[in-house]
C-alpha atoms as an extended CHARMM CRD file, in Angstrom:
* protein
*
       152  EXT
         1         1  MET       CA              0.0160000000        0.0640000000       -0.0410000000  PROA      1               0.0000000000
         2         2  GLY       CA              1.4680000000        3.3930000000       -1.0110000000  PROA      2               0.0000000000
         3         3  PHE       CA              1.6480000000        6.4680000000        0.9170000000  PROA      3               0.0000000000
         4         4  PHE       CA             -1.3950000000        8.1430000000       -0.7390000000  PROA      4               0.0000000000
         5         5  GLU       CA             -3.6000000000        5.0150000000       -0.1020000000  PROA      5               0.0000000000
         6         6  LYS       CA             -2.6200000000        5.0550000000        3.4500000000  PROA      6               0.0000000000
         7         7  LEU       CA             -3.3370000000        8.7470000000        3.8030000000  PROA      7               0.0000000000
         8         8  LYS       CA             -6.7830000000        8.2270000000        2.0100000000  PROA      8               0.0000000000
         9         9  GLU       CA             -7.6640000000        5.3410000000        4.3880000000  PROA      9               0.0000000000
        10        10  GLN       CA             -6.6800000000        7.4250000000        7.5340000000  PROA      10              0.0000000000
        11        11  PHE       CA             -8.7440000000       10.3410000000        6.2010000000  PROA      11              0.0000000000
        12        12  ASN       CA            -11.8020000000        8.1210000000        5.6810000000  PROA      12              0.0000000000
        13        13  PHE       CA            -11.3850000000        6.6110000000        9.2260000000  PROA      13              0.0000000000
        14        14  LYS       CA            -11.1750000000       10.1890000000       10.7380000000  PROA      14              0.0000000000
        15        15  GLU       CA            -14.3340000000       11.2290000000        8.7180000000  PROA      15              0.0000000000
        16        16  ALA       CA            -16.2050000000        8.1270000000        9.9360000000  PROA      16              0.0000000000
        17        17  TYR       CA            -15.0930000000        8.7410000000       13.5580000000  PROA      17              0.0000000000
        18        18  ASN       CA            -16.0940000000       12.3940000000       13.3400000000  PROA      18              0.0000000000
        19        19  ASN       CA            -19.4740000000       11.2360000000       11.9560000000  PROA      19              0.0000000000
        20        20  ILE       CA            -19.9340000000        8.7750000000       14.8290000000  PROA      20              0.0000000000
        21        21  LYS       CA            -19.0480000000       11.4910000000       17.4150000000  PROA      21              0.0000000000
        22        22  ALA       CA            -21.5210000000       13.8990000000       15.8400000000  PROA      22              0.0000000000
        23        23  GLU       CA            -24.3480000000       11.2200000000       15.8030000000  PROA      23              0.0000000000
        24        24  GLN       CA            -23.6360000000       10.3440000000       19.4680000000  PROA      24              0.0000000000
        25        25  GLN       CA            -23.8390000000       13.9660000000       20.4490000000  PROA      25              0.0000000000
        26        26  ALA       CA            -27.1580000000       14.4450000000       18.5580000000  PROA      26              0.0000000000
        27        27  ILE       CA            -28.5360000000       11.4740000000       20.3100000000  PROA      27              0.0000000000
        28        28  ASN       CA            -27.4570000000       12.8230000000       23.7720000000  PROA      28              0.0000000000
        29        29  ASP       CA            -29.0230000000       16.1980000000       22.7530000000  PROA      29              0.0000000000
        30        30  GLY       CA            -32.3530000000       14.7210000000       21.7800000000  PROA      30              0.0000000000
        31        31  ARG       CA            -31.8900000000       15.5840000000       18.0550000000  PROA      31              0.0000000000
        32        32  ALA       CA            -31.6740000000       11.9270000000       17.0710000000  PROA      32              0.0000000000
        33        33  GLY       CA            -32.3220000000        8.3110000000       18.3540000000  PROA      33              0.0000000000
        34        34  ARG       CA            -31.3380000000        4.7490000000       17.6590000000  PROA      34              0.0000000000
        35        35  PHE       CA            -34.3260000000        2.5560000000       16.8390000000  PROA      35              0.0000000000
        36        36  GLU       CA            -34.9100000000       -1.0540000000       15.7710000000  PROA      36              0.0000000000
        37        37  TYR       CA            -36.1800000000       -0.7380000000       12.1100000000  PROA      37              0.0000000000
        38        38  LEU       CA            -38.3950000000       -3.6520000000       10.9780000000  PROA      38              0.0000000000
        39        39  GLY       CA            -39.1680000000       -2.7660000000        7.3940000000  PROA      39              0.0000000000
        40        40  GLY       CA            -41.3970000000       -0.7760000000        4.9020000000  PROA      40              0.0000000000
        41        41  HSD       CA            -38.8850000000        1.6280000000        3.3070000000  PROA      41              0.0000000000
        42        42  PRO       CA            -37.7570000000        0.5380000000       -0.0550000000  PROA      42              0.0000000000
        43        43  ASP       CA            -34.1190000000        1.4690000000        0.4150000000  PROA      43              0.0000000000
        44        44  LEU       CA            -33.3870000000        0.4590000000        4.0250000000  PROA      44              0.0000000000
        45        45  VAL       CA            -32.5260000000       -2.9150000000        5.4890000000  PROA      45              0.0000000000
        46        46  ALA       CA            -33.9710000000       -4.1720000000        8.8280000000  PROA      46              0.0000000000
        47        47  GLY       CA            -31.8160000000       -3.5400000000       11.8560000000  PROA      47              0.0000000000
        48        48  GLU       CA            -30.6530000000       -0.6740000000       14.0490000000  PROA      48              0.0000000000
        49        49  ILE       CA            -30.9270000000        2.6550000000       12.2990000000  PROA      49              0.0000000000
        50        50  ILE       CA            -30.5760000000        6.3010000000       13.4490000000  PROA      50              0.0000000000
        51        51  VAL       CA            -33.5560000000        8.5880000000       13.1630000000  PROA      51              0.0000000000
        52        52  TRP       CA            -32.8540000000       12.2470000000       12.9310000000  PROA      52              0.0000000000
        53        53  LYS       CA            -35.1340000000       15.2020000000       13.7110000000  PROA      53              0.0000000000
        54        54  GLY       CA            -35.9510000000       16.9700000000       10.4460000000  PROA      54              0.0000000000
        55        55  GLU       CA            -37.8840000000       20.0800000000        9.5260000000  PROA      55              0.0000000000
        56        56  LYS       CA            -41.6070000000       20.2790000000       10.3660000000  PROA      56              0.0000000000
        57        57  ASN       CA            -43.1600000000       16.7990000000       10.0490000000  PROA      57              0.0000000000
        58        58  THR       CA            -40.0710000000       15.1600000000        8.6450000000  PROA      58              0.0000000000
        59        59  LEU       CA            -37.7840000000       12.4820000000        9.8340000000  PROA      59              0.0000000000
        60        60  VAL       CA            -34.3320000000       11.6860000000        8.4860000000  PROA      60              0.0000000000
        61        61  LEU       CA            -33.4380000000        7.9720000000        8.4360000000  PROA      61              0.0000000000
        62        62  GLN       CA            -29.7780000000        6.7540000000        8.4080000000  PROA      62              0.0000000000
        63        63  GLN       CA            -29.0210000000        3.1650000000        8.0130000000  PROA      63              0.0000000000
        64        64  ASN       CA            -25.5790000000        2.6560000000        9.4630000000  PROA      64              0.0000000000
        65        65  THR       CA            -23.5170000000        4.7000000000       11.9810000000  PROA      65              0.0000000000
        66        66  GLY       CA            -21.0100000000        6.7180000000       10.2270000000  PROA      66              0.0000000000
        67        67  ASN       CA            -22.8120000000        6.5170000000        6.9400000000  PROA      67              0.0000000000
        68        68  SER       CA            -23.3440000000        9.8510000000        5.4070000000  PROA      68              0.0000000000
        69        69  TYR       CA            -26.3380000000        8.8780000000        3.1960000000  PROA      69              0.0000000000
        70        70  LYS       CA            -29.6940000000        9.6620000000        4.8430000000  PROA      70              0.0000000000
        71        71  TYR       CA            -33.3660000000        9.3010000000        3.7310000000  PROA      71              0.0000000000
        72        72  LYS       CA            -35.7320000000       12.2050000000        4.3670000000  PROA      72              0.0000000000
        73        73  ILE       CA            -39.4310000000       11.2770000000        4.8490000000  PROA      73              0.0000000000
        74        74  HSD       CA            -42.4370000000       13.5160000000        5.3390000000  PROA      74              0.0000000000
        75        75  VAL       CA            -44.4960000000       11.9280000000        8.0910000000  PROA      75              0.0000000000
        76        76  THR       CA            -48.2910000000       12.1320000000        7.6950000000  PROA      76              0.0000000000
        77        77  GLN       CA            -49.1540000000       10.0330000000       10.7230000000  PROA      77              0.0000000000
        78        78  ILE       CA            -47.5390000000        7.9910000000       13.5150000000  PROA      78              0.0000000000
        79        79  GLU       CA            -49.2710000000        5.4500000000       15.8760000000  PROA      79              0.0000000000
        80        80  TRP       CA            -48.4120000000        2.8960000000       18.3830000000  PROA      80              0.0000000000
        81        81  ASP       CA            -49.5550000000       -0.7030000000       18.1940000000  PROA      81              0.0000000000
        82        82  GLU       CA            -49.1720000000       -2.2010000000       21.6560000000  PROA      82              0.0000000000
        83        83  GLN       CA            -48.6320000000       -5.8490000000       21.5460000000  PROA      83              0.0000000000
        84        84  GLY       CA            -47.2060000000       -8.4210000000       23.9780000000  PROA      84              0.0000000000
        85        85  GLU       CA            -47.2500000000      -12.0650000000       24.5580000000  PROA      85              0.0000000000
        86        86  ARG       CA            -46.6350000000      -14.3550000000       27.4790000000  PROA      86              0.0000000000
        87        87  SER       CA            -44.9090000000      -17.7400000000       27.2280000000  PROA      87              0.0000000000
        88        88  LEU       CA            -47.0050000000      -20.4440000000       29.1520000000  PROA      88              0.0000000000
        89        89  GLY       CA            -44.2170000000      -22.8780000000       28.5950000000  PROA      89              0.0000000000
        90        90  LYS       CA            -41.5370000000      -20.5980000000       30.2490000000  PROA      90              0.0000000000
        91        91  ALA       CA            -44.1150000000      -19.9320000000       33.0330000000  PROA      91              0.0000000000
        92        92  ALA       CA            -44.6070000000      -23.7150000000       33.6920000000  PROA      92              0.0000000000
        93        93  VAL       CA            -40.7500000000      -24.3520000000       33.6500000000  PROA      93              0.0000000000
        94        94  GLY       CA            -40.2850000000      -21.4120000000       36.0200000000  PROA      94              0.0000000000
        95        95  ALA       CA            -42.8360000000      -22.7510000000       38.4120000000  PROA      95              0.0000000000
        96        96  ILE       CA            -41.3140000000      -26.2570000000       38.4550000000  PROA      96              0.0000000000
        97        97  VAL       CA            -37.8610000000      -25.0330000000       38.9650000000  PROA      97              0.0000000000
        98        98  GLY       CA            -38.8960000000      -22.4950000000       41.6090000000  PROA      98              0.0000000000
        99        99  GLY       CA            -41.0030000000      -25.1580000000       43.2850000000  PROA      99              0.0000000000
       100       100  VAL       CA            -38.1480000000      -27.7060000000       43.4400000000  PROA      100             0.0000000000
       101       101  LEU       CA            -35.6120000000      -25.1840000000       44.6370000000  PROA      101             0.0000000000
       102       102  THR       CA            -37.5350000000      -23.2820000000       47.3120000000  PROA      102             0.0000000000
       103       103  GLY       CA            -40.9860000000      -24.7920000000       47.7780000000  PROA      103             0.0000000000
       104       104  GLY       CA            -44.4910000000      -23.3670000000       47.2990000000  PROA      104             0.0000000000
       105       105  ILE       CA            -43.5290000000      -19.6720000000       47.2700000000  PROA      105             0.0000000000
       106       106  GLY       CA            -40.7690000000      -20.3250000000       44.8540000000  PROA      106             0.0000000000
       107       107  ALA       CA            -43.1870000000      -21.8870000000       42.4060000000  PROA      107             0.0000000000
       108       108  ILE       CA            -45.2400000000      -18.6600000000       42.4700000000  PROA      108             0.0000000000
       109       109  ALA       CA            -42.1750000000      -16.5420000000       41.9350000000  PROA      109             0.0000000000
       110       110  GLY       CA            -40.8520000000      -18.9220000000       39.1920000000  PROA      110             0.0000000000
       111       111  ALA       CA            -44.0010000000      -18.7740000000       37.2800000000  PROA      111             0.0000000000
       112       112  ALA       CA            -44.1560000000      -15.0420000000       37.4530000000  PROA      112             0.0000000000
       113       113  ILE       CA            -40.6430000000      -14.5140000000       36.3000000000  PROA      113             0.0000000000
       114       114  GLY       CA            -40.6410000000      -17.3420000000       33.6750000000  PROA      114             0.0000000000
       115       115  GLY       CA            -43.9420000000      -16.0670000000       32.2080000000  PROA      115             0.0000000000
       116       116  ARG       CA            -42.9900000000      -12.4310000000       31.8850000000  PROA      116             0.0000000000
       117       117  LYS       CA            -44.6400000000      -10.5460000000       29.1320000000  PROA      117             0.0000000000
       118       118  LYS       CA            -42.5080000000       -9.9220000000       25.9550000000  PROA      118             0.0000000000
       119       119  ASP       CA            -43.1130000000       -6.4710000000       24.5210000000  PROA      119             0.0000000000
       120       120  ASN       CA            -43.6610000000       -6.6760000000       20.7420000000  PROA      120             0.0000000000
       121       121  SER       CA            -45.2040000000       -3.3170000000       20.3840000000  PROA      121             0.0000000000
       122       122  LEU       CA            -44.7000000000       -1.3370000000       17.1250000000  PROA      122             0.0000000000
       123       123  ALA       CA            -44.4770000000        2.2650000000       16.2100000000  PROA      123             0.0000000000
       124       124  ILE       CA            -46.0310000000        2.5950000000       12.6430000000  PROA      124             0.0000000000
       125       125  VAL       CA            -45.0350000000        5.7480000000       10.7410000000  PROA      125             0.0000000000
       126       126  ARG       CA            -46.9140000000        6.7380000000        7.6000000000  PROA      126             0.0000000000
       127       127  TYR       CA            -45.1890000000        8.9570000000        5.1670000000  PROA      127             0.0000000000
       128       128  LYS       CA            -45.6620000000       10.3210000000        1.6240000000  PROA      128             0.0000000000
       129       129  ASP       CA            -43.2480000000        9.2320000000       -1.0340000000  PROA      129             0.0000000000
       130       130  GLY       CA            -44.3740000000       11.3360000000       -4.0640000000  PROA      130             0.0000000000
       131       131  ASP       CA            -47.9830000000       10.3250000000       -4.6590000000  PROA      131             0.0000000000
       132       132  ILE       CA            -47.6950000000        7.1980000000       -2.6820000000  PROA      132             0.0000000000
       133       133  GLU       CA            -48.3890000000        6.7430000000        1.0580000000  PROA      133             0.0000000000
       134       134  ARG       CA            -46.1660000000        4.2340000000        2.6570000000  PROA      134             0.0000000000
       135       135  GLU       CA            -45.6970000000        2.7540000000        6.1180000000  PROA      135             0.0000000000
       136       136  ILE       CA            -42.5360000000        1.9070000000        8.0200000000  PROA      136             0.0000000000
       137       137  TYR       CA            -42.3390000000       -0.0680000000       11.1550000000  PROA      137             0.0000000000
       138       138  PHE       CA            -40.1600000000        0.2100000000       14.3190000000  PROA      138             0.0000000000
       139       139  ARG       CA            -40.0310000000       -1.9560000000       17.3710000000  PROA      139             0.0000000000
       140       140  ALA       CA            -41.0650000000        0.3710000000       20.0940000000  PROA      140             0.0000000000
       141       141  ASP       CA            -42.1640000000        0.1490000000       23.7220000000  PROA      141             0.0000000000
       142       142  ALA       CA            -43.9320000000        3.1580000000       25.1400000000  PROA      142             0.0000000000
       143       143  LYS       CA            -40.5520000000        4.9520000000       26.0130000000  PROA      143             0.0000000000
       144       144  LYS       CA            -39.1710000000        4.4500000000       22.3550000000  PROA      144             0.0000000000
       145       145  TYR       CA            -42.4830000000        5.5210000000       20.8510000000  PROA      145             0.0000000000
       146       146  GLN       CA            -42.4610000000        8.8140000000       22.8420000000  PROA      146             0.0000000000
       147       147  GLU       CA            -38.7820000000        9.3180000000       21.8300000000  PROA      147             0.0000000000
       148       148  LEU       CA            -39.8280000000        8.9330000000       18.1320000000  PROA      148             0.0000000000
       149       149  VAL       CA            -42.7730000000       11.3580000000       18.6010000000  PROA      149             0.0000000000
       150       150  ARG       CA            -40.5680000000       13.9330000000       20.1370000000  PROA      150             0.0000000000
       151       151  LEU       CA            -38.2420000000       13.7780000000       16.9340000000  PROA      151             0.0000000000
       152       152  LEU       CA            -41.2010000000       15.1850000000       15.0010000000  PROA      152             0.0000000000
């Protein structure tokens, strides 16, 4: 690798590092947030993304940390779909293990801990893409939903 290739590589690293620092500062300041993106946008892949506060009723979506390419969307509606599920199998196993280890009170505690509710709630964001109205989905408990709403 020649001198110029090394210099170029170092410059790209410094630029990516500075982008990551700026992103983290924006998250700390409440101008952006990290969210689990599930799907819906034609150019994004499911996974963690950064959502930036945009102008009025807009959000800016960034696929990867340090990536300079961002997708701006004009939000028309946002809603929260609360969902959850309990695992009866895990509750039964927790009750058996708790009962064997500590007796009757352990069975109750084991069932409660083993059958905890898993939060599968979604934030659904509707946005205009030209003449087409689209939806994108984020995994969001109540706290993450409020964080997303504050970015609007």
